[in-house]
Coordinates of C-alpha atoms in Angstrom, one line a residue:
M1 CA 146.7 119.0 70.2
I2 CA 147.5 119.3 73.9
G3 CA 145.0 116.5 74.7
A4 CA 146.6 114.2 72.1
S5 CA 150.1 114.9 73.4
L6 CA 149.1 114.2 77.0
L7 CA 147.4 110.9 75.8
I8 CA 150.6 109.8 74.1
L9 CA 152.7 110.5 77.2
V10 CA 150.2 108.8 79.5
V11 CA 150.1 105.7 77.3
Y12 CA 153.8 105.6 77.1
S13 CA 154.2 105.9 80.8
L14 CA 151.7 103.2 81.5
V15 CA 153.4 100.8 79.1
S16 CA 156.8 101.6 80.5
V17 CA 155.6 100.9 84.1
A18 CA 153.6 97.8 83.2
L19 CA 156.3 96.0 81.3
K20 CA 159.7 94.7 82.4
R21 CA 163.0 96.1 81.3
D22 CA 163.9 93.2 79.1
S23 CA 160.5 93.0 77.4
E24 CA 160.7 92.6 73.7
F25 CA 157.3 94.4 73.3
L26 CA 158.5 97.3 75.4
N27 CA 161.7 97.6 73.4
T28 CA 159.8 97.6 70.1
F29 CA 157.1 99.9 71.4
G30 CA 159.6 102.5 72.7
N31 CA 161.6 102.5 69.5
L32 CA 158.6 102.9 67.2
V33 CA 157.1 105.7 69.3
Q34 CA 160.4 107.6 69.3
C35 CA 160.7 107.2 65.5
T36 CA 157.1 108.4 65.1
V37 CA 157.0 111.4 67.4
P38 CA 159.5 113.5 65.3
L39 CA 157.1 113.0 62.4
F40 CA 154.4 114.7 64.4
A41 CA 156.8 117.6 65.2
N42 CA 157.7 117.9 61.5
T43 CA 154.0 118.0 60.5
G44 CA 153.2 120.8 62.9
L45 CA 156.3 122.8 62.0
L46 CA 155.9 122.4 58.2
L47 CA 152.4 123.7 58.3
N48 CA 154.0 127.2 58.4
A49 CA 156.4 126.6 55.5
G50 CA 154.0 127.7 52.7
T51 CA 153.9 131.4 53.2
P52 CA 155.1 134.1 50.7
Q53 CA 157.9 135.1 53.1
W54 CA 160.9 132.9 52.3
R55 CA 162.7 133.8 55.6
R56 CA 159.8 132.4 57.6
N57 CA 159.6 129.3 55.4
I58 CA 163.3 128.5 55.8
F59 CA 162.9 129.1 59.6
W60 CA 160.3 126.4 59.9
M61 CA 162.1 124.1 57.5
L62 CA 165.3 124.3 59.5
L63 CA 163.4 123.4 62.7
A64 CA 161.9 120.4 60.8
M65 CA 165.4 119.4 59.6
S66 CA 166.6 119.4 63.2
C67 CA 163.8 116.9 64.1
T68 CA 164.6 114.8 61.0
L69 CA 168.3 114.5 61.9
W70 CA 167.3 113.3 65.4
M71 CA 164.9 110.8 63.8
M72 CA 167.6 109.5 61.5
G73 CA 169.7 108.8 64.6
Q74 CA 166.8 107.1 66.3
F75 CA 166.2 104.9 63.1
E76 CA 169.8 103.6 63.5
W77 CA 169.0 102.9 67.2
T78 CA 165.9 101.0 66.2
Y79 CA 167.7 99.1 63.5
Y80 CA 170.1 97.6 66.1
E81 CA 167.6 96.9 68.8
V82 CA 164.5 95.8 66.8
Y83 CA 165.9 94.3 63.6
L84 CA 169.3 93.0 64.8
H85 CA 168.1 92.3 68.4
Q86 CA 171.3 93.7 69.9
S87 CA 172.3 96.8 71.8
L88 CA 173.8 99.8 70.1
P89 CA 177.6 99.9 70.4
E90 CA 178.6 102.1 73.3
M91 CA 180.9 104.1 71.1
Y92 CA 179.0 104.6 67.9
G93 CA 179.8 106.9 65.0
G94 CA 176.1 107.5 64.4
D95 CA 175.9 109.5 67.6
I96 CA 177.0 112.5 65.6
L97 CA 173.4 112.8 64.2
F98 CA 172.1 113.6 67.7
F99 CA 174.7 116.3 67.8
L100 CA 174.2 117.7 64.3
R101 CA 170.4 118.2 65.0
G102 CA 171.3 121.3 66.9
I103 CA 173.0 123.0 63.9
P104 CA 169.8 123.7 61.8
M105 CA 168.1 125.0 65.0
M106 CA 170.9 127.5 65.5
A107 CA 170.7 128.5 61.9
A108 CA 166.9 129.1 62.4
L109 CA 167.8 131.3 65.4
A110 CA 170.0 133.4 63.3
L111 CA 167.2 134.2 60.8
R112 CA 165.0 136.0 63.4
P113 CA 161.9 136.0 61.3
H114 CA 160.0 138.3 63.6
L115 CA 161.9 141.3 62.4
K116 CA 160.5 143.3 59.5
R117 CA 163.3 144.0 57.2
G118 CA 164.7 143.6 53.7
E119 CA 165.3 140.0 52.6
I120 CA 169.0 139.0 52.9
R121 CA 170.5 137.2 50.0
L122 CA 169.8 133.5 49.8
R123 CA 173.3 132.6 48.7
F124 CA 174.9 134.2 51.7
G125 CA 172.4 132.4 53.9
Y126 CA 173.3 129.1 52.4
L127 CA 177.0 129.8 52.7
D128 CA 176.7 130.8 56.4
F129 CA 174.7 127.7 57.1
V130 CA 177.3 125.4 55.4
L131 CA 180.0 127.3 57.3
L132 CA 178.2 126.7 60.6
L133 CA 177.7 123.0 59.7
I134 CA 181.4 122.5 58.9
W135 CA 182.6 124.3 62.0
W136 CA 180.4 122.5 64.5
T137 CA 181.1 119.1 62.7
F138 CA 184.8 119.9 63.1
L139 CA 184.3 120.7 66.8
Y140 CA 182.6 117.3 67.3
V141 CA 185.4 115.5 65.4
F142 CA 188.1 117.4 67.4
V143 CA 186.6 116.9 70.8
V144 CA 184.8 113.5 70.7
L145 CA 186.1 111.3 67.9
P146 CA 189.7 111.0 69.1
W147 CA 188.5 108.9 72.0
M148 CA 186.7 106.6 69.5
Y149 CA 189.3 106.1 66.7
A150 CA 192.7 107.4 67.9
T151 CA 192.8 106.1 71.5
P152 CA 189.5 104.3 72.3
S153 CA 188.3 105.2 75.7
L154 CA 184.6 104.8 76.7
G155 CA 184.9 107.1 79.7
Q156 CA 186.5 109.9 77.7
Y157 CA 184.1 109.4 74.8
N158 CA 181.0 109.7 77.0
H159 CA 182.4 112.7 78.9
T160 CA 183.3 114.7 75.8
F161 CA 180.1 113.8 74.0
N162 CA 178.0 114.9 76.9
L163 CA 180.0 118.0 77.4
I164 CA 179.8 119.2 73.8
T165 CA 176.2 118.2 73.4
N166 CA 175.2 120.1 76.6
V167 CA 177.1 123.2 75.5
Q168 CA 175.2 123.2 72.2
N169 CA 171.9 122.7 73.9
M170 CA 172.6 125.6 76.2
V171 CA 173.4 127.8 73.3
I172 CA 170.1 127.0 71.7
V173 CA 168.1 127.6 74.9
V174 CA 169.8 130.9 75.5
G175 CA 169.1 131.9 71.9
W176 CA 165.4 131.2 72.2
A177 CA 165.3 133.0 75.5
I178 CA 166.8 136.1 73.8
L179 CA 164.3 136.0 71.0
W180 CA 161.5 135.5 73.4
L181 CA 162.5 138.7 75.4
Q182 CA 163.1 140.8 72.2
S183 CA 159.8 140.0 70.5
S184 CA 156.2 140.7 71.2
G185 CA 152.7 139.6 70.1
A186 CA 152.3 136.3 68.4
W187 CA 156.0 135.8 67.8
R188 CA 156.6 136.1 71.6
I189 CA 154.2 133.2 72.2
I190 CA 155.9 131.1 69.5
Y191 CA 159.4 131.8 70.9
A192 CA 158.2 130.9 74.4
N193 CA 157.0 127.5 73.2
L194 CA 160.2 126.9 71.3
F195 CA 162.2 127.9 74.4
G196 CA 160.2 125.5 76.5
A197 CA 160.6 122.6 74.1
S198 CA 164.4 123.2 73.8
T199 CA 164.7 123.5 77.6
I200 CA 163.0 120.1 78.1
Y201 CA 165.1 118.6 75.5
M202 CA 168.3 119.9 77.1
F203 CA 167.5 118.4 80.5
S204 CA 166.1 115.2 79.2
S205 CA 169.1 114.7 76.9
L206 CA 171.4 115.2 79.8
A207 CA 169.4 112.7 81.9
V208 CA 169.4 110.1 79.2
N209 CA 173.1 110.5 78.5
V210 CA 173.9 110.1 82.2
A211 CA 171.7 107.1 82.5
I212 CA 173.4 105.5 79.5
D213 CA 176.8 106.1 81.1
N214 CA 175.5 104.4 84.3
H215 CA 173.9 101.6 82.3
S216 CA 170.5 102.3 83.8
Y217 CA 168.8 103.5 80.6
Y218 CA 166.8 101.2 78.3
T219 CA 164.4 102.0 75.5
G220 CA 160.9 102.4 76.7
S221 CA 161.9 103.7 80.1
L222 CA 160.5 106.8 81.8
Y223 CA 163.7 108.6 80.7
D224 CA 162.1 108.9 77.3
L225 CA 159.2 111.0 78.4
G226 CA 161.3 114.2 78.4
L227 CA 162.4 113.7 74.8
L228 CA 158.9 112.8 73.7
S229 CA 157.6 115.9 75.4
S230 CA 160.1 118.1 73.6
F231 CA 159.0 116.9 70.2
L232 CA 155.4 117.1 71.0
W233 CA 155.9 120.6 72.2
L234 CA 157.6 121.5 69.0
A235 CA 154.6 120.2 67.1
L236 CA 152.4 122.3 69.4
A237 CA 154.5 125.4 68.6
G238 CA 154.0 124.8 64.9
V239 CA 150.2 124.4 65.3
I240 CA 150.1 127.6 67.4
A241 CA 152.0 129.5 64.8
Y242 CA 149.7 128.2 62.1
Q243 CA 146.6 129.2 64.0
N244 CA 148.1 132.7 64.5
R245 CA 149.6 133.1 61.1
N246 CA 147.6 136.3 60.4
R247 CA 149.0 137.9 63.5
L248 CA 152.6 137.1 62.7
D249 CA 152.8 140.1 60.3
A250 CA 151.5 142.5 62.9
P251 CA 154.1 145.3 63.5
F252 CA 155.4 145.8 67.0
E253 CA 157.8 148.2 68.7
N254 CA 161.3 148.2 67.3
A255 CA 160.2 145.8 64.6
Y256 CA 161.8 148.0 61.9
D257 CA 165.3 148.3 63.2
T258 CA 167.5 150.7 61.2
D259 CA 170.6 148.9 62.4
V260 CA 169.5 145.4 61.3
G261 CA 170.8 145.8 57.8
R262 CA 174.3 146.6 59.1
E263 CA 174.1 143.7 61.6
E264 CA 173.2 141.2 58.8
N265 CA 176.3 142.3 57.0
I266 CA 178.7 142.5 60.0
W267 CA 177.8 139.4 62.1
P268 CA 178.2 136.8 59.4
A269 CA 181.6 138.2 58.5
R270 CA 182.6 138.2 62.2
L271 CA 181.4 134.6 62.7
A272 CA 183.3 133.6 59.5
M273 CA 186.4 135.3 60.8
A274 CA 186.1 133.7 64.2
A275 CA 185.6 130.3 62.7
V276 CA 188.8 130.6 60.6
I277 CA 190.8 132.1 63.5
S278 CA 189.7 129.3 65.8
L279 CA 191.4 126.6 63.8
P280 CA 195.0 127.8 64.5
L281 CA 194.0 128.3 68.2
F282 CA 192.8 124.6 68.3
A283 CA 196.1 123.6 66.7
I284 CA 198.2 125.6 69.2
Y285 CA 196.3 124.1 72.1
T286 CA 196.9 120.6 70.8
L287 CA 200.6 121.2 70.2
R288 CA 201.5 123.3 73.3
F289 CA 199.0 122.7 76.0
S290 CA 197.4 119.3 75.5
H291 CA 198.7 116.4 77.6
D292 CA 196.8 113.7 75.7
D293 CA 198.3 110.7 73.9
P294 CA 200.3 111.4 70.8
A295 CA 197.7 109.5 68.7
V296 CA 195.0 111.9 70.0
R297 CA 197.1 114.9 69.2
D298 CA 197.9 113.7 65.7
F299 CA 194.2 113.0 65.1
R300 CA 193.2 116.5 66.2
L301 CA 195.9 118.2 64.2
M302 CA 194.9 116.2 61.1
A303 CA 191.2 117.1 61.7
T304 CA 192.2 120.8 62.0
L305 CA 194.2 120.8 58.8
I306 CA 191.4 119.0 56.9
A307 CA 188.7 121.4 58.3
S308 CA 190.7 124.5 57.3
V309 CA 190.4 123.7 53.6
P310 CA 186.6 123.9 53.2
L311 CA 186.4 126.8 55.7
A312 CA 189.0 128.8 53.8
L313 CA 187.2 127.9 50.5
L314 CA 183.9 129.1 51.9
I315 CA 185.4 132.3 53.2
F316 CA 187.0 132.9 49.7
V317 CA 183.6 132.3 48.0
R318 CA 181.8 134.6 50.4
T319 CA 184.4 137.3 50.0
H320 CA 184.2 137.0 46.2
L321 CA 180.5 137.2 46.2
A322 CA 180.5 140.2 48.6
D323 CA 183.1 142.0 46.4
R324 CA 181.1 141.3 43.3
D325 CA 178.0 142.7 44.9
R326 CA 180.0 145.8 46.1
S327 CA 181.3 146.3 42.5
R328 CA 177.8 146.0 41.1
L329 CA 176.4 148.5 43.7
L330 CA 179.3 150.9 42.9
V331 CA 178.4 150.8 39.2
K332 CA 174.8 151.4 40.0
S333 CA 175.7 154.2 42.3
E334 CA 177.8 155.8 39.5
Q335 CA 175.0 155.4 37.1
S336 CA 172.6 157.0 39.5
I337 CA 174.9 159.9 40.0
E338 CA 175.2 160.4 36.3
N339 CA 171.4 160.2 35.9
L340 CA 171.0 162.7 38.7
K341 CA 173.4 165.1 37.1
R342 CA 171.5 164.9 33.8
L343 CA 168.3 165.4 35.6
Q344 CA 169.7 168.5 37.3
A345 CA 170.9 169.9 34.0
Q346 CA 167.5 169.4 32.5
I347 CA 165.8 171.1 35.4
V348 CA 168.2 174.0 35.1
Q349 CA 167.5 174.3 31.4
S350 CA 163.7 174.1 32.0
E351 CA 164.0 176.8 34.6
K352 CA 165.9 179.0 32.1
L353 CA 163.2 178.5 29.5
V354 CA 160.5 179.3 32.0
S355 CA 162.3 182.5 33.0
L356 CA 162.7 183.5 29.3
G357 CA 159.0 182.9 28.7
Q358 CA 158.0 185.0 31.7
L359 CA 160.4 187.8 30.4
A360 CA 158.8 187.7 26.9
A361 CA 155.3 187.8 28.4
G362 CA 156.2 190.8 30.5
A363 CA 157.7 192.6 27.5
A364 CA 154.7 191.9 25.4
H365 CA 152.4 193.2 28.1
E366 CA 154.4 196.4 28.4
I367 CA 154.3 196.9 24.6
N368 CA 150.5 196.2 24.4
N369 CA 149.6 199.0 26.7
P370 CA 150.9 202.0 24.6
L371 CA 150.0 200.2 21.4
A372 CA 146.3 199.9 22.5
A373 CA 146.3 203.6 23.2
I374 CA 147.7 204.4 19.7
L375 CA 145.2 202.2 18.0
G376 CA 142.4 203.8 19.9
F377 CA 143.4 207.3 18.9
S378 CA 143.9 206.2 15.3
D379 CA 140.3 205.0 15.3
L380 CA 139.1 208.4 16.6
L381 CA 141.2 210.3 14.0
A382 CA 140.1 208.1 11.1
D383 CA 136.5 208.6 11.9
D384 CA 136.7 212.4 12.6
P385 CA 135.6 214.4 9.5
T386 CA 137.1 217.6 10.9
V387 CA 140.6 216.1 10.6
P388 CA 142.4 216.7 7.3
E389 CA 142.3 214.0 4.7
K390 CA 145.9 213.2 4.8
A391 CA 145.9 212.8 8.6
R392 CA 142.8 210.5 8.4
T393 CA 144.5 208.4 5.8
T394 CA 147.6 208.0 8.0
A395 CA 145.4 207.1 11.0
S396 CA 143.6 204.4 8.9
K397 CA 146.9 202.9 7.8
S398 CA 148.0 202.8 11.5
R399 CA 144.7 201.2 12.6
D400 CA 144.9 198.5 9.8

């Protein structure tokens, strides 16, 4: 795998250096390679999506979804340059795909599949992912799109796009670093590879965006090597995980965290609360502190109002599901308490019967002792010829 990755990078470098910037072959070659490499990454990642553990499967599928979103953006780029034979517009709405690719990766970070714990509920995981998707999409619309639709400005558009993309990439890199430090064994190796791939992507994405702003980037240039390396490294991480799949279940220190269950219940609620509270803060900033054009402020206020509807709906649905689960757990707890009371009553009754049986057995034993002596003397009297007839008859009756 490493040899194949190095071969791809070497061939790409040689073609990039050998051909001129305006070469049609270089343009086509660069676009096709960049559309193909994410497929290699998906292949390596999805090798691990067939395990019995759903948390681990979703983790790898989210990483593959991230690569797929980036590939969709690259398909649009290829459509313009290869099929239409024209450059991609400098302010293009499809750029959001290169930003959205980070959201599934952040959702994968939140799963933390290296921890051994009870499975969280799927519906809450789906709601949290949709909530994350909506909030980050709103953030992109709020920060970047006003300079494309409200008051078109290429400089502001490039600046805000680079800023928000770099912030997202830094969050992802920091997240992988934390998981790398918290884990051990095979998972530590996997997180280290994912950290390396994300770090390369962060720096290469920054370099490409700056080169695009300076009009020095072209498809097939050496700037692409970092992006290609990051996807090839993701594929390598997936292959390493597949080769060490039997070691991924090995327990390690602090793998069974007693506080994890509480964290899984608390942190999603906190993030949901922060997402909802952030919308009024964005609106207050736009109204009171922003010095942008009125068209930009109106656009941002409208985006905030529109985003508040699905976010509030998701919070309502999540709260409703949580309340229903609490009610169900409360009913089960009451039933368990009733069953426990009945069991205690049965145990007490059983203990009473056991005590009564022991008392009866003791009384019978105490009665048997003198009775045996009486029967013994009756046998002696009944068989003794010197005893009067009347006494022997009475002894025989007692014996019988």
